[in-house]
């Protein structure tokens, strides 16, 4: 029996600074599709603009994301 995949939602973000993502270098203005956790990291590090519209549309909060990161790091 094959397990059904449950892909994470992604968001298209536009870079405001040069950034290396998954080994590739991108320039300001480039768009990436990233997970909510990656989008928050990019926003927190001022690599993209604010995520307020994505957060409200997808009911994601910094607290939820921080909790998920902490859980992943402890494994």
PDB file of N, CA and C in Angstrom:
ATOM      1  N   UNK A   1       0.841  -1.180   0.000  1.00  0.00           N
ATOM      2  CA  UNK A   1       0.000   0.000   0.000  1.00  0.00           C
ATOM      3  C   UNK A   1       0.885   1.242   0.000  1.00  0.00           C
ATOM      4  N   UNK A   2       0.604   2.166  -0.873  1.00  0.00           N
ATOM      5  CA  UNK A   2       1.391   3.388  -0.979  1.00  0.00           C
ATOM      6  C   UNK A   2       0.799   4.451  -0.072  1.00  0.00           C
ATOM      7  N   UNK A   3       1.678   5.110   0.657  1.00  0.00           N
ATOM      8  CA  UNK A   3       1.261   6.194   1.538  1.00  0.00           C
ATOM      9  C   UNK A   3       0.965   7.439   0.709  1.00  0.00           C
ATOM     10  N   UNK A   4      -0.165   8.087   0.976  1.00  0.00           N
ATOM     11  CA  UNK A   4      -0.495   9.326   0.277  1.00  0.00           C
ATOM     12  C   UNK A   4       0.363  10.455   0.832  1.00  0.00           C
ATOM     13  N   UNK A   5       0.918  11.263  -0.052  1.00  0.00           N
ATOM     14  CA  UNK A   5       1.718  12.382   0.422  1.00  0.00           C
ATOM     15  C   UNK A   5       0.802  13.541   0.807  1.00  0.00           C
ATOM     16  N   UNK A   6       1.244  14.284   1.768  1.00  0.00           N
ATOM     17  CA  UNK A   6       0.492  15.439   2.239  1.00  0.00           C
ATOM     18  C   UNK A   6       1.418  16.645   2.152  1.00  0.00           C
ATOM     19  N   UNK A   7       1.533  17.238   0.951  1.00  0.00           N
ATOM     20  CA  UNK A   7       2.496  18.323   0.771  1.00  0.00           C
ATOM     21  C   UNK A   7       2.143  19.550   1.617  1.00  0.00           C
ATOM     22  N   UNK A   8       3.183  20.213   2.091  1.00  0.00           N
ATOM     23  CA  UNK A   8       3.001  21.458   2.829  1.00  0.00           C
ATOM     24  C   UNK A   8       2.528  22.540   1.877  1.00  0.00           C
ATOM     25  N   UNK A   9       1.741  23.481   2.402  1.00  0.00           N
ATOM     26  CA  UNK A   9       1.392  24.619   1.552  1.00  0.00           C
ATOM     27  C   UNK A   9       2.652  25.434   1.271  1.00  0.00           C
ATOM     28  N   UNK A  10       2.699  26.054   0.118  1.00  0.00           N
ATOM     29  CA  UNK A  10       3.836  26.917  -0.200  1.00  0.00           C
ATOM     30  C   UNK A  10       3.328  28.307  -0.523  1.00  0.00           C
ATOM     31  N   UNK A  11       4.240  29.233  -0.463  1.00  0.00           N
ATOM     32  CA  UNK A  11       3.926  30.613  -0.770  1.00  0.00           C
ATOM     33  C   UNK A  11       4.966  31.139  -1.735  1.00  0.00           C
ATOM     34  N   UNK A  12       4.519  31.891  -2.706  1.00  0.00           N
ATOM     35  CA  UNK A  12       5.441  32.563  -3.610  1.00  0.00           C
ATOM     36  C   UNK A  12       5.884  33.854  -2.931  1.00  0.00           C
ATOM     37  N   UNK A  13       7.195  34.036  -2.792  1.00  0.00           N
ATOM     38  CA  UNK A  13       7.736  35.246  -2.176  1.00  0.00           C
ATOM     39  C   UNK A  13       8.694  35.905  -3.148  1.00  0.00           C
ATOM     40  N   UNK A  14       8.833  37.209  -3.041  1.00  0.00           N
ATOM     41  CA  UNK A  14       9.751  37.968  -3.878  1.00  0.00           C
ATOM     42  C   UNK A  14      10.895  38.469  -3.013  1.00  0.00           C
ATOM     43  N   UNK A  15      12.110  38.168  -3.432  1.00  0.00           N
ATOM     44  CA  UNK A  15      13.287  38.573  -2.654  1.00  0.00           C
ATOM     45  C   UNK A  15      13.533  40.073  -2.764  1.00  0.00           C
ATOM     46  N   UNK A  16      13.930  40.675  -1.650  1.00  0.00           N
ATOM     47  CA  UNK A  16      14.322  42.086  -1.644  1.00  0.00           C
ATOM     48  C   UNK A  16      15.837  42.218  -1.563  1.00  0.00           C
ATOM     49  N   UNK A  17      16.526  41.099  -1.297  1.00  0.00           N
ATOM     50  CA  UNK A  17      17.987  41.051  -1.223  1.00  0.00           C
ATOM     51  C   UNK A  17      18.458  39.781  -1.920  1.00  0.00           C
ATOM     52  N   UNK A  18      19.722  39.752  -2.269  1.00  0.00           N
ATOM     53  CA  UNK A  18      20.307  38.515  -2.796  1.00  0.00           C
ATOM     54  C   UNK A  18      20.246  37.462  -1.700  1.00  0.00           C
ATOM     55  N   UNK A  19      20.018  36.199  -2.097  1.00  0.00           N
ATOM     56  CA  UNK A  19      19.875  35.130  -1.114  1.00  0.00           C
ATOM     57  C   UNK A  19      20.214  33.790  -1.755  1.00  0.00           C
ATOM     58  N   UNK A  20      20.864  32.930  -0.984  1.00  0.00           N
ATOM     59  CA  UNK A  20      21.134  31.561  -1.437  1.00  0.00           C
ATOM     60  C   UNK A  20      20.105  30.653  -0.799  1.00  0.00           C
ATOM     61  N   UNK A  21      19.362  29.922  -1.624  1.00  0.00           N
ATOM     62  CA  UNK A  21      18.301  29.025  -1.170  1.00  0.00           C
ATOM     63  C   UNK A  21      18.523  27.667  -1.807  1.00  0.00           C
ATOM     64  N   UNK A  22      18.653  26.636  -0.984  1.00  0.00           N
ATOM     65  CA  UNK A  22      18.879  25.270  -1.456  1.00  0.00           C
ATOM     66  C   UNK A  22      20.046  25.199  -2.444  1.00  0.00           C
ATOM     67  N   UNK A  23      21.122  25.923  -2.117  1.00  0.00           N
ATOM     68  CA  UNK A  23      22.339  25.868  -2.917  1.00  0.00           C
ATOM     69  C   UNK A  23      22.358  26.745  -4.160  1.00  0.00           C
ATOM     70  N   UNK A  24      21.275  27.459  -4.439  1.00  0.00           N
ATOM     71  CA  UNK A  24      21.215  28.334  -5.613  1.00  0.00           C
ATOM     72  C   UNK A  24      21.175  29.793  -5.159  1.00  0.00           C
ATOM     73  N   UNK A  25      21.913  30.643  -5.854  1.00  0.00           N
ATOM     74  CA  UNK A  25      21.926  32.066  -5.518  1.00  0.00           C
ATOM     75  C   UNK A  25      20.866  32.787  -6.347  1.00  0.00           C
ATOM     76  N   UNK A  26      20.051  33.576  -5.650  1.00  0.00           N
ATOM     77  CA  UNK A  26      18.996  34.347  -6.293  1.00  0.00           C
ATOM     78  C   UNK A  26      19.255  35.828  -6.055  1.00  0.00           C
ATOM     79  N   UNK A  27      18.756  36.661  -6.972  1.00  0.00           N
ATOM     80  CA  UNK A  27      18.972  38.107  -6.860  1.00  0.00           C
ATOM     81  C   UNK A  27      17.675  38.804  -6.436  1.00  0.00           C
ATOM     82  N   UNK A  28      17.771  40.052  -5.978  1.00  0.00           N
ATOM     83  CA  UNK A  28      16.557  40.788  -5.612  1.00  0.00           C
ATOM     84  C   UNK A  28      15.570  40.795  -6.785  1.00  0.00           C
ATOM     85  N   UNK A  29      14.293  40.604  -6.466  1.00  0.00           N
ATOM     86  CA  UNK A  29      13.251  40.565  -7.490  1.00  0.00           C
ATOM     87  C   UNK A  29      12.889  39.155  -7.924  1.00  0.00           C
ATOM     88  N   UNK A  30      13.779  38.180  -7.660  1.00  0.00           N
ATOM     89  CA  UNK A  30      13.462  36.789  -7.997  1.00  0.00           C
ATOM     90  C   UNK A  30      12.350  36.275  -7.088  1.00  0.00           C
ATOM     91  N   UNK A  31      11.544  35.359  -7.620  1.00  0.00           N
ATOM     92  CA  UNK A  31      10.462  34.765  -6.830  1.00  0.00           C
ATOM     93  C   UNK A  31      10.801  33.308  -6.519  1.00  0.00           C
ATOM     94  N   UNK A  32      10.449  32.900  -5.290  1.00  0.00           N
ATOM     95  CA  UNK A  32      10.651  31.525  -4.851  1.00  0.00           C
ATOM     96  C   UNK A  32       9.352  31.003  -4.276  1.00  0.00           C
ATOM     97  N   UNK A  33       9.119  29.706  -4.385  1.00  0.00           N
ATOM     98  CA  UNK A  33       8.017  29.048  -3.683  1.00  0.00           C
ATOM     99  C   UNK A  33       8.633  28.351  -2.483  1.00  0.00           C
ATOM    100  N   UNK A  34       8.219  28.767  -1.293  1.00  0.00           N
ATOM    101  CA  UNK A  34       8.813  28.248  -0.062  1.00  0.00           C
ATOM    102  C   UNK A  34       7.731  27.825   0.923  1.00  0.00           C
ATOM    103  N   UNK A  35       8.118  27.015   1.897  1.00  0.00           N
ATOM    104  CA  UNK A  35       7.200  26.598   2.955  1.00  0.00           C
ATOM    105  C   UNK A  35       6.897  27.788   3.868  1.00  0.00           C
ATOM    106  N   UNK A  36       5.826  27.690   4.652  1.00  0.00           N
ATOM    107  CA  UNK A  36       5.521  28.768   5.594  1.00  0.00           C
ATOM    108  C   UNK A  36       6.670  29.046   6.561  1.00  0.00           C
ATOM    109  N   UNK A  37       7.361  27.997   7.010  1.00  0.00           N
ATOM    110  CA  UNK A  37       8.483  28.193   7.936  1.00  0.00           C
ATOM    111  C   UNK A  37       9.603  28.971   7.248  1.00  0.00           C
ATOM    112  N   UNK A  38       9.934  28.599   6.015  1.00  0.00           N
ATOM    113  CA  UNK A  38      10.979  29.306   5.278  1.00  0.00           C
ATOM    114  C   UNK A  38      10.565  30.745   4.996  1.00  0.00           C
ATOM    115  N   UNK A  39       9.290  30.961   4.680  1.00  0.00           N
ATOM    116  CA  UNK A  39       8.806  32.316   4.413  1.00  0.00           C
ATOM    117  C   UNK A  39       8.949  33.197   5.656  1.00  0.00           C
ATOM    118  N   UNK A  40       8.625  32.653   6.822  1.00  0.00           N
ATOM    119  CA  UNK A  40       8.791  33.422   8.053  1.00  0.00           C
ATOM    120  C   UNK A  40      10.258  33.727   8.322  1.00  0.00           C
ATOM    121  N   UNK A  41      11.132  32.761   8.089  1.00  0.00           N
ATOM    122  CA  UNK A  41      12.566  32.990   8.286  1.00  0.00           C
ATOM    123  C   UNK A  41      13.046  34.103   7.365  1.00  0.00           C
ATOM    124  N   UNK A  42      12.653  34.028   6.093  1.00  0.00           N
ATOM    125  CA  UNK A  42      13.056  35.054   5.129  1.00  0.00           C
ATOM    126  C   UNK A  42      12.537  36.430   5.528  1.00  0.00           C
ATOM    127  N   UNK A  43      11.315  36.477   6.013  1.00  0.00           N
ATOM    128  CA  UNK A  43      10.734  37.740   6.456  1.00  0.00           C
ATOM    129  C   UNK A  43      11.458  38.272   7.691  1.00  0.00           C
ATOM    130  N   UNK A  44      11.695  37.394   8.660  1.00  0.00           N
ATOM    131  CA  UNK A  44      12.393  37.794   9.889  1.00  0.00           C
ATOM    132  C   UNK A  44      13.794  38.327   9.604  1.00  0.00           C
ATOM    133  N   UNK A  45      14.424  37.819   8.546  1.00  0.00           N
ATOM    134  CA  UNK A  45      15.771  38.250   8.177  1.00  0.00           C
ATOM    135  C   UNK A  45      15.761  39.325   7.091  1.00  0.00           C
ATOM    136  N   UNK A  46      14.587  39.882   6.846  1.00  0.00           N
ATOM    137  CA  UNK A  46      14.387  40.994   5.906  1.00  0.00           C
ATOM    138  C   UNK A  46      14.922  40.692   4.503  1.00  0.00           C
ATOM    139  N   UNK A  47      14.723  39.437   4.076  1.00  0.00           N
ATOM    140  CA  UNK A  47      15.110  39.032   2.729  1.00  0.00           C
ATOM    141  C   UNK A  47      13.915  39.166   1.783  1.00  0.00           C
ATOM    142  N   UNK A  48      12.699  39.185   2.355  1.00  0.00           N
ATOM    143  CA  UNK A  48      11.466  39.418   1.597  1.00  0.00           C
ATOM    144  C   UNK A  48      10.643  40.463   2.346  1.00  0.00           C
ATOM    145  N   UNK A  49       9.567  40.920   1.726  1.00  0.00           N
ATOM    146  CA  UNK A  49       8.672  41.849   2.398  1.00  0.00           C
ATOM    147  C   UNK A  49       7.815  41.117   3.421  1.00  0.00           C
ATOM    148  N   UNK A  50       7.034  41.857   4.155  1.00  0.00           N
ATOM    149  CA  UNK A  50       6.175  41.330   5.214  1.00  0.00           C
ATOM    150  C   UNK A  50       5.283  40.194   4.735  1.00  0.00           C
ATOM    151  N   UNK A  51       4.960  39.297   5.654  1.00  0.00           N
ATOM    152  CA  UNK A  51       4.105  38.160   5.344  1.00  0.00           C
ATOM    153  C   UNK A  51       2.688  38.322   5.866  1.00  0.00           C
ATOM    154  N   UNK A  52       2.262  39.495   6.249  1.00  0.00           N
ATOM    155  CA  UNK A  52       0.971  39.671   6.915  1.00  0.00           C
ATOM    156  C   UNK A  52      -0.192  39.082   6.131  1.00  0.00           C
ATOM    157  N   UNK A  53      -0.218  39.222   4.819  1.00  0.00           N
ATOM    158  CA  UNK A  53      -1.352  38.688   4.056  1.00  0.00           C
ATOM    159  C   UNK A  53      -1.340  37.167   4.035  1.00  0.00           C
ATOM    160  N   UNK A  54      -0.159  36.559   3.930  1.00  0.00           N
ATOM    161  CA  UNK A  54      -0.075  35.098   3.926  1.00  0.00           C
ATOM    162  C   UNK A  54      -0.470  34.539   5.291  1.00  0.00           C
ATOM    163  N   UNK A  55      -0.005  35.162   6.347  1.00  0.00           N
ATOM    164  CA  UNK A  55      -0.298  34.675   7.696  1.00  0.00           C
ATOM    165  C   UNK A  55      -1.796  34.699   7.961  1.00  0.00           C
ATOM    166  N   UNK A  56      -2.480  35.755   7.571  1.00  0.00           N
ATOM    167  CA  UNK A  56      -3.910  35.821   7.840  1.00  0.00           C
ATOM    168  C   UNK A  56      -4.694  34.863   6.948  1.00  0.00           C
ATOM    169  N   UNK A  57      -4.248  34.661   5.723  1.00  0.00           N
ATOM    170  CA  UNK A  57      -4.943  33.756   4.815  1.00  0.00           C
ATOM    171  C   UNK A  57      -4.794  32.292   5.216  1.00  0.00           C
ATOM    172  N   UNK A  58      -3.694  31.944   5.848  1.00  0.00           N
ATOM    173  CA  UNK A  58      -3.413  30.546   6.142  1.00  0.00           C
ATOM    174  C   UNK A  58      -3.377  30.228   7.635  1.00  0.00           C
ATOM    175  N   UNK A  59      -3.803  31.155   8.460  1.00  0.00           N
ATOM    176  CA  UNK A  59      -3.878  30.945   9.909  1.00  0.00           C
ATOM    177  C   UNK A  59      -2.571  30.431  10.500  1.00  0.00           C
ATOM    178  N   UNK A  60      -1.465  30.948  10.030  1.00  0.00           N
ATOM    179  CA  UNK A  60      -0.168  30.567  10.583  1.00  0.00           C
ATOM    180  C   UNK A  60       0.337  31.710  11.450  1.00  0.00           C
ATOM    181  N   UNK A  61       0.923  31.364  12.559  1.00  0.00           N
ATOM    182  CA  UNK A  61       1.459  32.383  13.444  1.00  0.00           C
ATOM    183  C   UNK A  61       2.914  32.085  13.731  1.00  0.00           C
ATOM    184  N   UNK A  62       3.629  33.099  14.157  1.00  0.00           N
ATOM    185  CA  UNK A  62       5.030  32.917  14.504  1.00  0.00           C
ATOM    186  C   UNK A  62       5.159  31.902  15.629  1.00  0.00           C
ATOM    187  N   UNK A  63       4.238  31.916  16.590  1.00  0.00           N
ATOM    188  CA  UNK A  63       4.285  30.979  17.711  1.00  0.00           C
ATOM    189  C   UNK A  63       4.160  29.550  17.209  1.00  0.00           C
ATOM    190  N   UNK A  64       3.210  29.290  16.309  1.00  0.00           N
ATOM    191  CA  UNK A  64       3.048  27.941  15.771  1.00  0.00           C
ATOM    192  C   UNK A  64       4.311  27.507  15.036  1.00  0.00           C
ATOM    193  N   UNK A  65       4.864  28.388  14.238  1.00  0.00           N
ATOM    194  CA  UNK A  65       6.039  28.053  13.452  1.00  0.00           C
ATOM    195  C   UNK A  65       7.243  27.824  14.350  1.00  0.00           C
ATOM    196  N   UNK A  66       7.424  28.679  15.354  1.00  0.00           N
ATOM    197  CA  UNK A  66       8.536  28.502  16.285  1.00  0.00           C
ATOM    198  C   UNK A  66       8.420  27.171  17.001  1.00  0.00           C
ATOM    199  N   UNK A  67       7.213  26.801  17.380  1.00  0.00           N
ATOM    200  CA  UNK A  67       6.984  25.519  18.033  1.00  0.00           C
ATOM    201  C   UNK A  67       7.378  24.372  17.105  1.00  0.00           C
ATOM    202  N   UNK A  68       7.003  24.461  15.842  1.00  0.00           N
ATOM    203  CA  UNK A  68       7.351  23.416  14.876  1.00  0.00           C
ATOM    204  C   UNK A  68       8.859  23.310  14.695  1.00  0.00           C
ATOM    205  N   UNK A  69       9.545  24.445  14.630  1.00  0.00           N
ATOM    206  CA  UNK A  69      10.998  24.444  14.456  1.00  0.00           C
ATOM    207  C   UNK A  69      11.647  23.805  15.680  1.00  0.00           C
ATOM    208  N   UNK A  70      11.188  24.164  16.878  1.00  0.00           N
ATOM    209  CA  UNK A  70      11.736  23.605  18.109  1.00  0.00           C
ATOM    210  C   UNK A  70      11.561  22.099  18.132  1.00  0.00           C
ATOM    211  N   UNK A  71      10.370  21.615  17.725  1.00  0.00           N
ATOM    212  CA  UNK A  71      10.120  20.177  17.690  1.00  0.00           C
ATOM    213  C   UNK A  71      11.064  19.476  16.727  1.00  0.00           C
ATOM    214  N   UNK A  72      11.280  20.084  15.549  1.00  0.00           N
ATOM    215  CA  UNK A  72      12.140  19.470  14.538  1.00  0.00           C
ATOM    216  C   UNK A  72      13.588  19.439  15.019  1.00  0.00           C
ATOM    217  N   UNK A  73      14.042  20.492  15.705  1.00  0.00           N
ATOM    218  CA  UNK A  73      15.418  20.556  16.170  1.00  0.00           C
ATOM    219  C   UNK A  73      15.678  19.559  17.278  1.00  0.00           C
ATOM    220  N   UNK A  74      14.648  19.214  18.059  1.00  0.00           N
ATOM    221  CA  UNK A  74      14.857  18.305  19.184  1.00  0.00           C
ATOM    222  C   UNK A  74      14.882  16.841  18.769  1.00  0.00           C
ATOM    223  N   UNK A  75      14.552  16.546  17.509  1.00  0.00           N
ATOM    224  CA  UNK A  75      14.544  15.148  17.030  1.00  0.00           C
ATOM    225  C   UNK A  75      15.918  14.681  16.653  1.00  0.00           C
TER     226      UNK A  75
END
